[in-house]
Amino acid sequence: MREYDLEEILAEYAEDNIETALPEEEDILTEEEFTEPAAGLPYAEDNVVPEENDAQTARSDDAEVPAESAEDPDTQLTRVFKAPKPEKTEGRRVRRETESRREAAAQDEEAEEPKKKRRKKPKKESFGKKLGFGMLSLIFMVISLGVLAWTLQNVHPDTSKTTESSRSLGNTNLVSRLDTGLNNAKANALSDIAYIPKHYTIPEGETVAPRPQESGFGSVTPENAATVMDVIQLARDSGLLEGQDVIFNPNLNFEPNTNIQYYYDETILTIIWKELIDGNTVTCCEVKVADASQFRRKLVDDTFGSPRKLFATSIAASVNSVVAMNADFYMFRDFGIVVYDRELYRFSEDTYTGMYKKYNCTDTMFVTEEGDFLFWHRLQEATPDQMRAFIEENHILFSIAFGPILVENGALTPCDWYPAGEIDRGYSRAGIGQKDHLHYFYMSLNHSAQREARWTVNTFGERMYERGLQQAYCLDGGQTSEIVWRGAPFNYIDFGGEREVSDIMYFATAIPESGGTP
Amino acid sequence: MRGRFRLFWLILAVLFAGMAGFACFFAMMYGSIYNRPDADPVETVTRFFDSVQARNYPEAYACLSDYASLGLENEPESAEAKAMYDALRGSYSYTLSGGSTVTGLEASQRVVLRALNLRMTENAVQQQVNGILEEMVTVMPASEVYDGNGGYLTSFTDAIYREALNRALQNTDALCSDTQLLIQLKYMDGTWKIVTDRSLMTALIGGEN
């Protein structure tokens, strides 16, 4: 064990205490004095346990130290070494000796003053400094708030990558519209002396079609179905039917207690009814339009990829449709080819089901600017650039990506496997077909309040084919299958209620609400 | 007091760090977030209408946010439509109504567009038709007037219409009307661009007012 000279140690400690007790000495100390307490540290670190009487003395001394002093951080070092304190008399003697030693040392220092280097002891943070930091913080806060205000005023999201601006630049032909308007103006001007057929079109850039005329709507009971033939004759006389036969027949097996509804104006003839086929309620709709612009597609928000979904009735009302139907519910799945407003939006070459690619795992139906159906068969290969070229060459306006193809070029096309629509199960079905130029037919088989629908896709295809269609294509079925007439679902929807969807197809009148001019 | 003072700064620091983090996240999701309109929307509106008047259509289309072409550069099919379109293009004039309103990245400017009105022209033509018919029937041989069924030949009715239109267009000022337009603009690609709407397109071809 290490040996210590108790007297020397006590002297050092007493000196420490004296130094800390001397206010005049606190501010400026010599280098040696400043380092003195540190010299005592080994004592503490060696953990020398003082004699018991010393410890008792220390306790009594502690009791004498005022609480205020004990709290002073500047005396912490002193308190650490307070434990082994000598008795008071001994302390006084030691203090006297220390003082005399210090005086001697001070005299020496005075003599050597120029040589000695003096150092300032670190001061406590002054009020001035605090104020300085406070001011600095305040300045930074003001700057930060200023930056925030400027940011809110001037910095806005760059919308170039948002879905809204993902819409491509459109093209329209106002002069063509003027041509149409002038033709109709001429027809009006010469109406007393000559008949000039009017021509109406809905401009391609228009997202909303003209509102149909209320006087164009009609409704008859199945018993009076022949009345509808009078309306058909009007359409024939006006040239709207272009000499084509119609699918509607007053002798069909109409569902009892349901009316046959129709709409007719110079640009569109629509007949919608319910009939019984194989004991199932089937909703049918026949449409003949004068201009291809009247067969339209509508995505919610007019934007591909919009996450918003709406009831088909809401979408149909927003575009003034005469009749609207569900399409492919393109946001529900990520495969197929999606074209909208002549732009290719979905064409994924990722693999689907391990053997197909997403873009060609389904048949796709394209609608051209002439209003014709054009099919892209599943497994048919293309690159995105080839597809864009195909769209441009064929003047494709939009696509429907569901399928399969039911009828192609007048021939039935059975299907044995398909990735969408559970084709082999009895299910509610919907499909659209083209009979002739600008002449279309929609059919849906749904549950009804009385019975459940049970048709496979191939059975459904046969029923469509029997209507003499040239082209027919299966749409999304089940609860999505819906046809909207005058603001409400015309068919019975599975589970008794509409489902929110991302898109519809619709037919509209082309007669401007303001009359014949553009 | 001292502790509270520090807590305040801590909260403020967390707040600003949170905002900075949000800005970073936003930027990652949507790209750059800095977009400060510094051009004048009035300049775009003026440039568009000046270009339309000057028949400088590429320049006019460059002012649009959503259309690459409005097809104004095309020529109508029929001779009557060509005459009408020429008169329409010659009739354009516009005045800005009030100052522009800028809200963030959107702006609007009221414009009064004066142009030949198709409906008024149609009425004027219609008023001329019967008079011209009487004149022409008397001066033209019957073979150039009637078809085999006693109706008028198409060539004859076309001639009547052409003449009626020419007479109506001799006084285009009387056939012009003002259309109040609220031009909407949005700031994109470092400049203001016009959001084309139905009223603007219709007004450009002398439609509703």
XYZ file of C-alpha atoms in Angstrom:
727
model
C 0.000 0.000 0.000
C 1.168 3.422 -0.837
C 2.349 5.600 2.034
C 1.229 9.174 2.478
C 2.395 12.091 4.514
C -0.821 13.098 6.221
C 0.420 16.572 7.143
C 1.357 17.372 3.594
C -1.956 16.191 2.295
C -3.886 18.165 4.828
C -1.877 21.247 4.016
C -2.718 20.906 0.365
C -6.385 20.511 1.092
C -6.494 23.398 3.412
C -4.825 25.485 0.788
C -7.468 24.456 -1.683
C -10.187 25.540 0.616
C -8.539 28.820 1.298
C -8.096 29.521 -2.359
C -11.683 28.913 -3.158
C -12.706 31.050 -0.245
C -10.713 34.020 -1.445
C -12.816 36.032 -3.843
C -9.986 38.299 -4.956
C -8.001 35.298 -6.078
C -10.832 33.735 -8.069
C -10.601 35.940 -11.083
C -6.911 35.817 -11.796
C -4.667 32.950 -10.835
C -1.192 32.058 -11.791
C -0.756 29.043 -13.983
C 0.664 27.056 -11.137
C -2.157 27.970 -8.799
C -4.741 27.174 -11.379
C -3.381 23.682 -11.794
C -2.987 23.097 -8.092
C -6.320 21.368 -7.480
C -5.571 18.995 -10.234
C -2.458 18.004 -8.408
C -4.633 16.762 -5.611
C -6.659 14.515 -7.852
C -4.493 11.461 -7.504
C -5.353 11.575 -3.883
C -8.981 11.165 -4.568
C -8.398 8.728 -7.379
C -6.240 6.557 -5.174
C -9.282 6.294 -3.000
C -7.423 6.617 0.209
C -9.745 5.977 3.059
C -9.086 8.453 5.836
C -8.759 7.469 9.430
C -12.029 7.130 11.277
C -11.471 10.237 13.420
C -10.653 12.147 10.294
C -13.865 11.045 8.756
C -15.751 12.186 11.800
C -14.021 15.526 11.621
C -14.938 15.778 8.016
C -18.573 15.146 8.857
C -18.544 17.882 11.473
C -16.895 20.272 9.024
C -19.499 19.422 6.453
C -22.105 20.437 8.872
C -20.467 23.829 9.145
C -20.515 24.470 5.440
C -23.520 26.611 4.548
C -25.994 25.069 2.223
C -25.623 27.964 -0.151
C -21.929 27.293 -0.427
C -22.531 23.605 -0.950
C -24.699 24.461 -3.971
C -22.092 26.664 -5.563
C -20.690 24.773 -8.533
C -17.400 26.554 -8.121
C -16.830 24.789 -4.862
C -17.592 21.328 -6.183
C -13.976 20.409 -6.450
C -13.454 21.555 -2.903
C -16.316 19.495 -1.609
C -15.005 16.408 -3.249
C -11.892 16.638 -1.251
C -13.520 17.772 1.921
C -13.991 14.405 3.493
C -10.592 13.983 5.116
C -10.328 17.299 6.990
C -7.994 17.986 9.830
C -9.112 19.283 13.190
C -9.719 23.047 13.449
C -6.571 23.954 15.405
C -4.453 21.931 13.117
C -6.198 23.541 10.183
C -5.449 27.037 11.479
C -1.807 26.173 11.883
C -1.617 24.771 8.423
C -3.476 27.788 7.041
C -1.040 30.175 8.629
C 1.858 28.262 7.170
C 0.192 28.226 3.791
C -0.509 31.925 3.897
C 3.041 32.704 4.741
C 4.161 30.419 1.955
C 1.833 32.171 -0.424
C 3.001 35.592 0.586
C 6.526 34.494 -0.072
C 5.497 33.071 -3.370
C 3.626 36.246 -4.192
C 6.686 38.287 -3.526
C 8.653 36.014 -5.780
C 5.978 36.370 -8.424
C 5.962 40.095 -8.216
C 9.639 39.985 -8.812
C 9.247 37.675 -11.708
C 5.979 39.145 -12.922
C 7.108 40.210 -16.381
C 8.324 36.714 -17.007
C 5.159 35.019 -15.856
C 2.381 34.370 -18.067
C -1.060 35.054 -16.679
C -4.168 33.331 -17.715
C -7.795 34.062 -17.241
C -9.941 31.482 -15.589
C -13.001 30.536 -17.723
C -15.844 32.772 -16.762
C -19.461 31.868 -16.282
C -21.653 32.699 -19.350
C -22.341 36.348 -19.040
C -25.726 37.993 -19.566
C -24.323 39.745 -22.609
C -23.461 36.461 -24.211
C -26.871 35.072 -23.431
C -28.403 38.106 -24.992
C -26.197 37.616 -28.031
C -27.305 34.041 -28.516
C -30.896 35.068 -27.960
C -30.624 37.765 -30.601
C -28.977 35.355 -32.980
C -31.755 32.825 -32.423
C -34.344 35.523 -32.959
C -32.711 36.572 -36.194
C -32.642 32.975 -37.402
C -36.252 32.543 -36.420
C -37.266 35.629 -38.355
C -35.261 34.419 -41.346
C -36.895 30.970 -41.080
C -40.373 32.441 -40.929
C -39.525 34.667 -43.846
C -38.333 31.672 -45.836
C -41.503 29.800 -44.917
C -43.704 32.693 -46.002
C -41.795 33.061 -49.253
C -42.048 29.326 -49.868
C -45.795 29.295 -49.362
C -46.166 32.237 -51.676
C -43.794 31.232 -54.424
C -43.030 27.533 -54.341
C -45.662 25.306 -55.868
C -45.650 21.681 -56.889
C -44.278 21.044 -60.314
C -47.375 19.608 -61.930
C -45.584 18.276 -64.969
C -45.519 14.803 -63.457
C -48.975 14.698 -61.971
C -51.751 12.680 -63.484
C -53.650 15.760 -64.519
C -50.928 16.971 -66.788
C -50.256 13.467 -68.067
C -53.032 14.231 -70.524
C -51.515 14.568 -73.902
C -52.016 17.615 -76.080
C -55.173 17.203 -78.044
C -56.049 18.133 -81.560
C -59.274 19.520 -82.788
C -60.429 20.941 -86.059
C -62.481 24.054 -85.548
C -62.687 24.663 -89.279
C -64.271 21.260 -89.748
C -66.748 22.257 -87.074
C -67.332 25.502 -88.924
C -67.938 23.519 -92.103
C -70.566 21.457 -90.338
C -72.139 24.564 -88.867
C -72.285 26.305 -92.218
C -73.837 23.258 -93.860
C -76.574 23.336 -91.261
C -76.920 27.110 -91.593
C -77.393 26.646 -95.308
C -80.007 23.967 -94.657
C -81.883 26.395 -92.437
C -81.569 29.293 -94.863
C -82.879 27.264 -97.770
C -85.388 25.221 -95.808
C -88.304 26.795 -97.711
C -87.017 25.875 -101.136
C -84.802 22.784 -100.683
C -84.018 19.928 -98.329
C -80.389 19.775 -97.292
C -79.534 17.086 -94.774
C -77.920 18.525 -91.696
C -74.794 17.021 -90.278
C -73.807 17.179 -86.667
C -70.685 16.072 -84.899
C -69.383 16.292 -81.376
C -65.943 17.882 -81.425
C -63.287 15.423 -80.381
C -61.934 17.640 -77.650
C -65.315 17.976 -75.987
C -65.545 16.082 -72.737
C -69.287 16.623 -72.435
C -71.835 15.864 -75.131
C -74.906 17.979 -75.888
C -77.918 17.308 -73.697
C -80.576 15.146 -75.383
C -83.939 16.748 -76.060
C -86.622 15.666 -73.634
C -89.122 15.434 -76.480
C -87.023 12.701 -78.080
C -87.728 10.148 -75.339
C -90.598 7.694 -75.460
C -91.855 4.589 -73.705
C -94.339 1.874 -74.698
C -95.570 -1.348 -73.157
C -94.659 -4.666 -74.813
C -98.234 -4.882 -76.046
C -97.691 -1.681 -78.007
C -94.258 -2.648 -79.281
C -95.370 -2.004 -82.849
C -95.418 1.712 -82.026
C -91.671 1.590 -81.875
C -91.657 0.594 -85.520
C -93.145 4.013 -86.326
C -90.167 5.671 -84.702
C -87.848 3.379 -86.629
C -89.608 4.430 -89.808
C -88.977 8.088 -88.957
C -85.284 7.302 -88.587
C -85.349 5.456 -91.859
C -87.035 8.361 -93.638
C -84.564 10.880 -92.312
C -81.686 8.833 -93.644
C -80.308 8.096 -90.205
C -80.610 4.338 -90.693
C -78.762 4.484 -94.005
C -81.016 1.714 -95.283
C -79.928 -0.733 -92.574
C -82.138 -3.329 -90.908
C -82.772 -3.124 -87.204
C -82.421 -5.832 -84.557
C -85.485 -4.754 -82.618
C -88.550 -6.780 -83.384
C -91.996 -6.159 -81.866
C -92.482 -9.929 -81.570
C -89.626 -10.545 -79.160
C -90.339 -12.331 -75.878
C -90.341 -9.183 -73.783
C -90.122 -9.418 -70.022
C -93.606 -8.812 -68.658
C -94.298 -5.575 -66.845
C -91.357 -3.769 -68.383
C -91.633 -0.983 -70.912
C -89.732 -0.603 -74.132
C -87.968 2.755 -74.121
C -86.539 4.771 -76.990
C -84.925 8.043 -77.947
C -84.886 9.565 -81.379
C -83.564 12.757 -82.925
C -81.878 13.521 -86.245
C -78.576 12.096 -85.021
C -79.429 9.076 -82.893
C -81.969 6.306 -82.542
C -81.849 4.240 -79.368
C -84.200 1.436 -78.337
C -83.808 -0.397 -75.052
C -85.819 -3.331 -73.727
C -85.785 -6.432 -71.564
C -86.561 -9.849 -72.918
C -86.563 -13.410 -71.676
C -84.025 -15.792 -73.169
C -83.693 -19.335 -71.759
C -85.654 -18.131 -68.770
C -83.114 -15.379 -68.075
C -83.808 -11.677 -68.117
C -81.646 -10.091 -70.762
C -81.344 -6.358 -71.289
C -80.843 -5.278 -74.889
C -80.071 -1.911 -76.415
C -79.841 -1.041 -80.092
C -78.239 2.228 -81.169
C -77.811 3.877 -84.542
C -75.906 7.137 -84.680
C -75.291 9.570 -87.508
C -71.712 10.400 -86.626
C -68.896 8.372 -85.101
C -68.247 11.118 -82.573
C -71.461 10.073 -80.856
C -69.962 6.786 -79.638
C -67.798 7.889 -76.784
C -65.655 6.752 -73.913
C -65.403 8.456 -70.567
C -62.769 7.909 -67.891
C -63.364 9.467 -64.521
C -61.740 12.939 -64.453
C -60.959 12.467 -68.161
C -57.618 11.251 -66.947
C -56.053 7.854 -67.282
C -55.069 6.576 -63.858
C -57.405 8.731 -61.834
C -57.957 6.851 -58.581
C -61.452 8.267 -58.218
C -64.346 5.935 -58.893
C -67.975 6.828 -59.403
C -71.261 5.115 -60.060
C -71.934 4.673 -63.749
C -75.096 6.740 -63.328
C -73.032 9.696 -62.058
C -70.543 9.456 -64.900
C -73.336 9.105 -67.443
C -75.153 12.153 -66.075
C -71.975 14.233 -66.207
C -71.625 13.706 -69.964
C -75.309 13.956 -71.010
C -75.448 10.437 -72.376
C -78.575 9.162 -74.080
C -77.545 5.676 -73.037
C -74.396 4.575 -71.203
C -72.933 1.206 -70.337
C -70.105 -0.238 -68.347
C -66.847 -0.881 -70.163
C -63.745 -2.656 -68.883
C -63.313 -1.054 -65.437
C -59.711 -0.490 -66.452
C -58.527 0.600 -62.998
C -59.541 -2.729 -61.505
C -56.776 -4.588 -63.355
C -53.429 -3.760 -64.876
C -53.372 -5.774 -68.075
C -54.591 -5.252 -71.598
C -53.963 -2.347 -73.944
C -55.501 0.956 -72.968
C -55.864 3.726 -75.525
C -57.713 6.916 -74.696
C -58.003 10.067 -76.786
C -55.751 8.439 -79.407
C -52.957 7.980 -76.866
C -51.463 4.694 -75.683
C -51.638 4.670 -71.910
C -51.224 1.034 -70.910
C -48.980 -1.408 -72.646
C -47.047 -3.535 -70.183
C -44.605 -6.112 -71.446
C -44.358 -7.701 -68.001
C -45.247 -11.361 -67.824
C -48.713 -12.399 -66.795
C -49.652 -15.938 -65.703
C -46.179 -17.061 -66.745
C -46.982 -17.427 -70.421
C -48.547 -14.216 -71.636
C -47.475 -10.646 -71.410
C -49.776 -8.213 -69.714
C -50.514 -6.296 -72.862
C -51.516 -9.351 -74.889
C -52.979 -11.724 -72.329
C -56.424 -10.440 -73.315
C -58.147 -9.525 -76.546
C -58.432 -5.766 -76.987
C -61.197 -3.952 -78.804
C -60.254 -0.707 -80.522
C -62.770 1.851 -81.729
C -61.697 3.890 -84.725
C -62.637 7.451 -85.609
C -65.086 5.952 -88.112
C -66.819 4.185 -85.245
C -65.681 0.702 -86.272
C -64.513 -2.106 -83.995
C -61.009 -3.411 -84.552
C -59.643 -6.352 -82.551
C -56.173 -7.097 -81.247
C -55.984 -10.809 -80.396
C -54.397 -12.238 -77.311
C -50.801 -13.432 -77.865
C -50.516 -11.063 -80.805
C -47.065 -9.487 -80.443
C -46.065 -5.848 -80.760
C -43.656 -3.351 -79.304
C -44.941 -0.121 -77.806
C -43.728 1.777 -80.878
C -45.485 -0.648 -83.190
C -48.631 -0.248 -81.148
C -48.425 3.552 -81.403
C -47.986 3.227 -85.145
C -50.993 0.902 -85.253
C -53.075 3.439 -83.342
C -52.081 6.226 -85.689
C -52.533 4.252 -88.906
C -55.982 3.027 -87.895
C -57.129 6.331 -86.388
C -57.988 4.654 -83.119
C -59.784 6.816 -80.605
C -59.996 4.465 -77.637
C -59.835 0.842 -76.575
C -61.664 -1.554 -74.293
C -59.485 -4.141 -72.591
C -61.588 -6.998 -71.312
C -62.920 -9.536 -73.790
C -62.804 -12.128 -75.119
C -63.900 -11.489 -78.690
C -67.315 -13.116 -79.136
C -67.962 -12.518 -82.829
C -65.464 -11.448 -85.433
C -66.326 -10.601 -89.023
C -69.695 -12.263 -88.610
C -68.263 -15.538 -87.232
C -68.703 -16.913 -83.722
C -65.379 -17.191 -81.863
C -65.600 -19.638 -78.937
C -63.057 -19.263 -76.175
C -61.597 -22.063 -74.018
C -59.309 -20.116 -71.718
C -59.188 -16.504 -70.700
C -57.527 -14.680 -67.813
C -60.478 -12.401 -67.067
C -64.164 -12.838 -66.462
C -64.335 -16.460 -65.189
C -65.560 -17.506 -68.598
C -66.561 -21.075 -67.699
C -68.742 -20.159 -64.761
C -72.388 -19.213 -64.909
C -72.171 -15.503 -64.404
C -73.708 -12.120 -65.209
C -72.433 -11.023 -68.598
C -72.250 -7.880 -70.696
C -71.138 -7.347 -74.257
C -71.230 -4.886 -77.113
C -71.461 -5.577 -80.812
C -71.419 -3.768 -84.129
C -74.077 -4.697 -86.618
C -73.330 -2.215 -89.373
C -71.882 1.213 -90.019
C -72.457 3.252 -86.828
C -74.993 0.657 -85.731
C -74.421 -1.012 -82.359
C -76.010 -3.508 -80.014
C -75.470 -3.964 -76.290
C -76.661 -6.963 -74.281
C -76.365 -7.775 -70.617
C -77.468 -10.799 -68.684
C -77.936 -10.086 -65.016
C -79.434 -11.583 -61.950
C -82.926 -10.417 -61.357
C -85.057 -10.266 -58.279
C -86.582 -13.612 -59.308
C -83.678 -15.596 -60.738
C -79.911 -15.790 -60.935
C -78.169 -15.406 -64.263
C -76.203 -18.420 -65.404
C -74.365 -18.081 -68.683
C -70.824 -18.931 -69.589
C -69.019 -16.580 -71.944
C -69.465 -18.967 -74.860
C -73.234 -19.174 -74.298
C -73.357 -15.412 -74.074
C -71.368 -15.178 -77.317
C -73.884 -17.428 -79.054
C -76.751 -15.206 -77.945
C -74.967 -12.138 -79.278
C -74.129 -13.897 -82.515
C -77.800 -14.776 -83.055
C -78.539 -11.030 -83.401
C -76.641 -10.897 -86.675
C -73.687 -8.904 -85.390
C -70.511 -8.515 -87.382
C -68.329 -7.901 -84.349
C -68.995 -8.549 -80.682
C -66.851 -8.243 -77.603
C -67.347 -9.213 -73.977
C -67.275 -6.446 -71.383
C -66.724 -6.645 -67.653
C -69.627 -8.579 -66.133
C -70.887 -9.335 -62.649
C -71.874 -6.346 -60.614
C -70.035 -4.051 -63.042
C -72.497 -4.942 -65.774
C -74.837 -1.985 -66.012
C -76.713 0.015 -68.589
C -77.811 3.533 -67.693
C -80.948 5.022 -69.188
C -82.272 8.443 -68.285
C -80.136 8.722 -65.181
C -80.864 5.312 -63.663
C -79.761 1.697 -64.135
C -82.084 0.032 -66.629
C -81.033 -3.514 -65.845
C -81.142 -5.272 -62.497
C -77.648 -5.018 -61.050
C -76.133 -7.961 -59.195
C -76.515 -7.681 -55.430
C -79.094 -4.982 -55.982
C -76.842 -1.942 -56.157
C -74.451 -0.043 -58.359
C -70.725 -0.479 -58.072
C -68.330 2.441 -58.390
C -66.281 2.186 -61.554
C -63.550 4.093 -63.326
C -65.062 4.374 -66.796
C -68.042 3.975 -69.093
C -68.908 3.979 -72.796
C -71.857 6.011 -73.975
C -73.880 7.225 -76.924
C -74.955 10.846 -77.203
C -76.900 13.152 -79.431
C -74.832 15.434 -81.631
C -77.415 18.170 -81.940
C -76.050 21.226 -80.158
C -78.160 22.446 -77.297
C -78.200 25.901 -78.885
C -79.443 24.728 -82.252
C -77.823 24.047 -85.559
C -74.817 26.371 -85.572
C -71.574 25.518 -83.765
C -37.650 29.563 -17.679
C -34.365 28.372 -19.130
C -35.741 24.844 -19.732
C -38.879 26.128 -21.403
C -36.847 28.386 -23.632
C -34.859 25.406 -24.891
C -37.994 23.289 -25.359
C -39.432 26.018 -27.533
C -36.410 25.911 -29.808
C -36.525 22.132 -29.840
C -40.139 22.188 -30.991
C -39.334 24.794 -33.608
C -36.367 22.785 -34.831
C -38.494 19.635 -35.069
C -41.160 21.603 -36.898
C -38.766 22.951 -39.487
C -37.044 19.594 -39.858
C -40.479 18.024 -40.376
C -41.352 20.564 -43.018
C -38.052 20.016 -44.760
C -38.669 16.258 -44.642
C -42.136 16.703 -46.068
C -40.767 18.886 -48.846
C -38.206 16.191 -49.676
C -40.898 13.509 -49.685
C -43.139 15.650 -51.864
C -40.300 16.316 -54.250
C -39.525 12.609 -54.470
C -43.135 11.776 -55.201
C -43.938 14.531 -57.633
C -40.642 15.886 -58.851
C -39.403 19.376 -58.380
C -41.479 21.503 -56.063
C -40.068 24.827 -57.113
C -42.331 26.543 -59.519
C -42.666 30.252 -59.208
C -44.688 32.155 -61.774
C -42.633 35.070 -62.934
C -44.119 35.820 -66.345
C -47.172 37.920 -67.068
C -50.377 36.067 -67.993
C -51.573 39.107 -69.942
C -48.597 38.701 -72.254
C -49.724 35.157 -73.154
C -53.325 36.207 -73.756
C -52.230 39.116 -75.932
C -49.805 36.948 -77.870
C -52.496 34.341 -78.512
C -55.093 36.734 -79.893
C -52.524 38.759 -81.845
C -51.297 35.536 -83.442
C -54.833 34.424 -84.293
C -55.519 37.807 -85.890
C -52.246 37.601 -87.828
C -53.082 33.999 -88.842
C -49.817 32.880 -87.239
C -51.301 29.678 -85.886
C -48.146 27.869 -84.665
C -47.440 30.891 -82.480
C -51.026 30.896 -81.246
C -50.989 27.165 -80.433
C -47.769 27.626 -78.472
C -49.843 29.652 -76.011
C -52.196 26.741 -75.311
C -51.751 24.271 -72.486
C -53.893 21.458 -73.803
C -54.060 21.578 -77.587
C -51.318 21.195 -80.121
C -53.677 22.403 -82.820
C -57.146 23.861 -83.100
C -57.257 23.272 -86.835
C -57.645 26.965 -87.609
C -55.037 26.662 -90.325
C -57.259 24.313 -92.331
C -59.370 25.473 -95.241
C -63.113 24.765 -95.331
C -64.427 22.392 -97.986
C -67.087 24.428 -99.762
C -66.692 27.778 -101.549
C -69.377 29.324 -99.326
C -67.609 28.142 -96.207
C -64.331 29.568 -97.490
C -65.949 32.960 -98.030
C -67.474 32.802 -94.602
C -64.205 31.761 -92.926
C -62.301 34.565 -94.656
C -64.846 37.062 -93.404
C -64.658 35.572 -89.925
C -60.869 35.796 -89.789
C -60.966 39.352 -90.964
C -63.468 40.313 -88.298
C -61.480 39.343 -85.183
C -60.729 42.094 -82.715
C -60.330 41.919 -78.979
C -59.942 44.031 -75.888
C -58.685 43.035 -72.474
C -61.211 43.700 -69.801
C -59.589 44.595 -66.474
C -56.358 43.170 -65.129
C -55.370 39.579 -64.750
C -55.941 37.636 -61.563
C -53.150 35.339 -60.418
C -53.701 32.672 -57.783
C -50.689 30.462 -57.301
C -50.121 28.724 -60.580
C -53.437 29.711 -62.065
C -54.531 32.968 -63.568
C -57.455 34.422 -65.424
C -58.015 37.348 -67.719
C -61.263 38.731 -69.066
C -61.327 39.352 -72.795
C -64.018 40.702 -75.071
C -63.720 39.080 -78.482
C -65.506 40.692 -81.385
C -66.094 38.467 -84.372
C -68.537 37.663 -87.128
C -71.509 35.863 -85.640
C -72.606 32.778 -87.511
C -76.167 32.861 -86.227
C -76.640 36.497 -87.247
C -75.103 35.745 -90.628
C -77.465 32.807 -91.099
C -80.427 35.073 -90.335
C -79.176 37.722 -92.732
C -78.748 35.130 -95.454
C -82.205 33.731 -94.809
C -83.705 37.207 -95.241
C -82.006 37.547 -98.616
C -83.002 34.136 -99.986
C -86.595 34.812 -101.042
C -85.715 38.082 -102.805
C -82.841 36.496 -104.712
C -85.006 33.500 -105.571
C -87.582 35.763 -107.204
C -84.876 37.618 -109.128
C -83.138 34.509 -110.394
C -86.250 32.590 -111.324
C -87.216 35.385 -113.635
C -83.830 35.756 -115.323
C -82.696 32.134 -115.562
C -83.989 29.530 -117.999
C -86.347 26.951 -116.453
C -83.941 24.115 -117.320
C -81.404 25.641 -114.932
C -83.999 26.176 -112.243
C -86.217 23.089 -112.022
C -85.560 19.358 -111.940
C -87.827 16.755 -113.510
C -90.111 16.626 -110.445
C -90.789 20.331 -110.370
C -88.410 20.951 -107.515
C -85.424 23.308 -107.641
C -82.146 22.003 -108.930
C -79.392 21.755 -106.357
C -77.152 23.920 -108.524
C -79.873 26.580 -108.514
C -80.376 26.551 -104.739
C -76.591 26.612 -104.246
C -76.373 29.676 -106.482
C -79.120 31.387 -104.482
C -77.338 30.639 -101.228
C -73.975 31.843 -102.573
C -75.496 35.120 -103.737
C -77.353 35.613 -100.463
C -74.185 34.987 -98.499
C -72.163 37.400 -100.614
C -74.725 40.138 -100.091
C -74.876 39.471 -96.351
C -71.102 39.587 -96.013
C -70.866 42.973 -97.690
C -71.662 44.511 -94.343
C -69.806 42.329 -91.861
C -69.724 45.005 -89.173
C -73.460 44.619 -88.741
C -73.031 40.876 -88.311
C -70.359 41.034 -85.621
C -71.019 40.505 -81.964
C -69.025 40.697 -78.747
C -68.330 37.608 -76.688
C -67.205 37.957 -73.093
C -64.542 35.372 -72.376
C -62.860 34.479 -69.141
C -59.525 33.119 -70.271
C -58.071 30.683 -67.767
C -54.346 30.170 -67.691
C -51.995 27.883 -65.873
C -48.309 28.225 -65.280
C -46.322 25.451 -66.906
C -42.928 25.028 -68.504
C -41.863 28.396 -67.159
C -44.638 30.366 -68.786
C -48.367 30.995 -68.684
C -50.501 28.925 -71.013
C -54.148 29.188 -71.889
C -56.499 26.432 -70.814
C -58.710 26.039 -73.835
C -62.371 25.766 -73.057
C -65.527 25.371 -75.049
C -66.478 29.054 -74.956
C -63.145 30.143 -76.411
C -63.282 27.580 -79.210
C -66.884 28.387 -80.024
C -66.160 32.122 -80.085
C -63.258 31.590 -82.478
C -65.608 30.131 -85.055
C -68.312 32.699 -84.575
C -70.506 30.543 -82.410
C -72.644 31.289 -79.363
C -72.313 34.605 -77.620
